[in-house]
Amino acid sequence: MAAKNLTRVTTYVNPEIAKALEEWAEKDERSVSWLAGKLIEKGVKEYQSQEQQRASTPEVKE
């Protein structure tokens, strides 16, 4: 996806998480921004999948 089609999101993390992201990104030869974007994308897809499962599962009433 071209950068011009992306929206900026700003977040704050504790220093330990920032350090871990920096090390991970460096190891994978990627930027922290790219890595964070991919992690957010994965989390959103998992959330949407869970929501779809909840919506399609009949509610059990006692």
mmCIF file of C-alpha atoms in Angstrom:
data_model
loop_
_atom_site.group_PDB
_atom_site.id
_atom_site.type_symbol
_atom_site.label_atom_id
_atom_site.label_comp_id
_atom_site.label_asym_id
_atom_site.label_seq_id
_atom_site.Cartn_x
_atom_site.Cartn_y
_atom_site.Cartn_z
ATOM 1 C CA MET A 1 0.000 0.000 0.000
ATOM 2 C CA ALA A 2 1.356 3.416 -0.920
ATOM 3 C CA ALA A 3 2.162 5.739 1.973
ATOM 4 C CA LYS A 4 -0.158 8.413 0.574
ATOM 5 C CA ASN A 5 -3.095 6.071 1.260
ATOM 6 C CA LEU A 6 -2.245 5.675 4.947
ATOM 7 C CA THR A 7 -3.565 7.533 7.974
ATOM 8 C CA ARG A 8 -1.252 8.568 10.790
ATOM 9 C CA VAL A 9 -2.003 7.208 14.268
ATOM 10 C CA THR A 10 -0.009 8.349 17.283
ATOM 11 C CA THR A 11 0.353 6.218 20.389
ATOM 12 C CA TYR A 12 2.431 6.086 23.536
ATOM 13 C CA VAL A 13 4.019 2.941 24.971
ATOM 14 C CA ASN A 14 6.161 2.297 28.001
ATOM 15 C CA PRO A 15 9.939 2.328 27.473
ATOM 16 C CA GLU A 16 10.272 -1.469 27.712
ATOM 17 C CA ILE A 17 7.789 -1.988 24.871
ATOM 18 C CA ALA A 18 9.467 0.714 22.776
ATOM 19 C CA LYS A 19 12.858 -0.953 23.245
ATOM 20 C CA ALA A 20 11.437 -4.362 22.314
ATOM 21 C CA LEU A 21 9.820 -2.901 19.184
ATOM 22 C CA GLU A 22 13.072 -1.204 18.189
ATOM 23 C CA GLU A 23 15.055 -4.432 18.607
ATOM 24 C CA TRP A 24 12.451 -6.472 16.718
ATOM 25 C CA ALA A 25 12.264 -3.948 13.872
ATOM 26 C CA GLU A 26 16.061 -3.784 13.607
ATOM 27 C CA LYS A 27 16.323 -7.574 13.549
ATOM 28 C CA ASP A 28 13.746 -7.751 10.734
ATOM 29 C CA GLU A 29 15.341 -4.779 8.918
ATOM 30 C CA ARG A 30 12.073 -2.822 9.151
ATOM 31 C CA SER A 31 11.051 0.436 10.747
ATOM 32 C CA VAL A 32 9.284 0.574 14.093
ATOM 33 C CA SER A 33 6.426 2.324 12.290
ATOM 34 C CA TRP A 34 6.062 -0.540 9.789
ATOM 35 C CA LEU A 35 6.204 -3.159 12.548
ATOM 36 C CA ALA A 36 3.670 -1.315 14.710
ATOM 37 C CA GLY A 37 1.353 -0.959 11.720
ATOM 38 C CA LYS A 38 1.531 -4.684 10.980
ATOM 39 C CA LEU A 39 0.862 -5.564 14.638
ATOM 40 C CA ILE A 40 -2.135 -3.228 14.720
ATOM 41 C CA GLU A 41 -3.414 -4.682 11.443
ATOM 42 C CA LYS A 42 -3.141 -8.218 12.842
ATOM 43 C CA GLY A 43 -4.908 -7.219 16.059
ATOM 44 C CA VAL A 44 -7.763 -5.539 14.194
ATOM 45 C CA LYS A 45 -8.246 -8.564 11.925
ATOM 46 C CA GLU A 46 -8.344 -10.885 14.956
ATOM 47 C CA TYR A 47 -10.847 -8.585 16.683
ATOM 48 C CA GLN A 48 -13.071 -8.451 13.588
ATOM 49 C CA SER A 49 -12.952 -12.238 13.264
ATOM 50 C CA GLN A 50 -13.987 -12.671 16.905
ATOM 51 C CA GLU A 51 -16.815 -10.169 16.461
ATOM 52 C CA GLN A 52 -18.063 -12.055 13.403
ATOM 53 C CA GLN A 53 -18.002 -15.317 15.366
ATOM 54 C CA ARG A 54 -19.960 -13.716 18.224
ATOM 55 C CA ALA A 55 -22.511 -12.286 15.804
ATOM 56 C CA SER A 56 -23.043 -15.640 14.095
ATOM 57 C CA THR A 57 -23.201 -17.687 17.321
ATOM 58 C CA PRO A 58 -26.736 -17.979 18.699
ATOM 59 C CA GLU A 59 -27.114 -16.583 22.165
ATOM 60 C CA VAL A 60 -27.863 -19.254 24.785
ATOM 61 C CA LYS A 61 -30.569 -18.244 27.243
ATOM 62 C CA GLU A 62 -30.979 -20.015 30.533
#
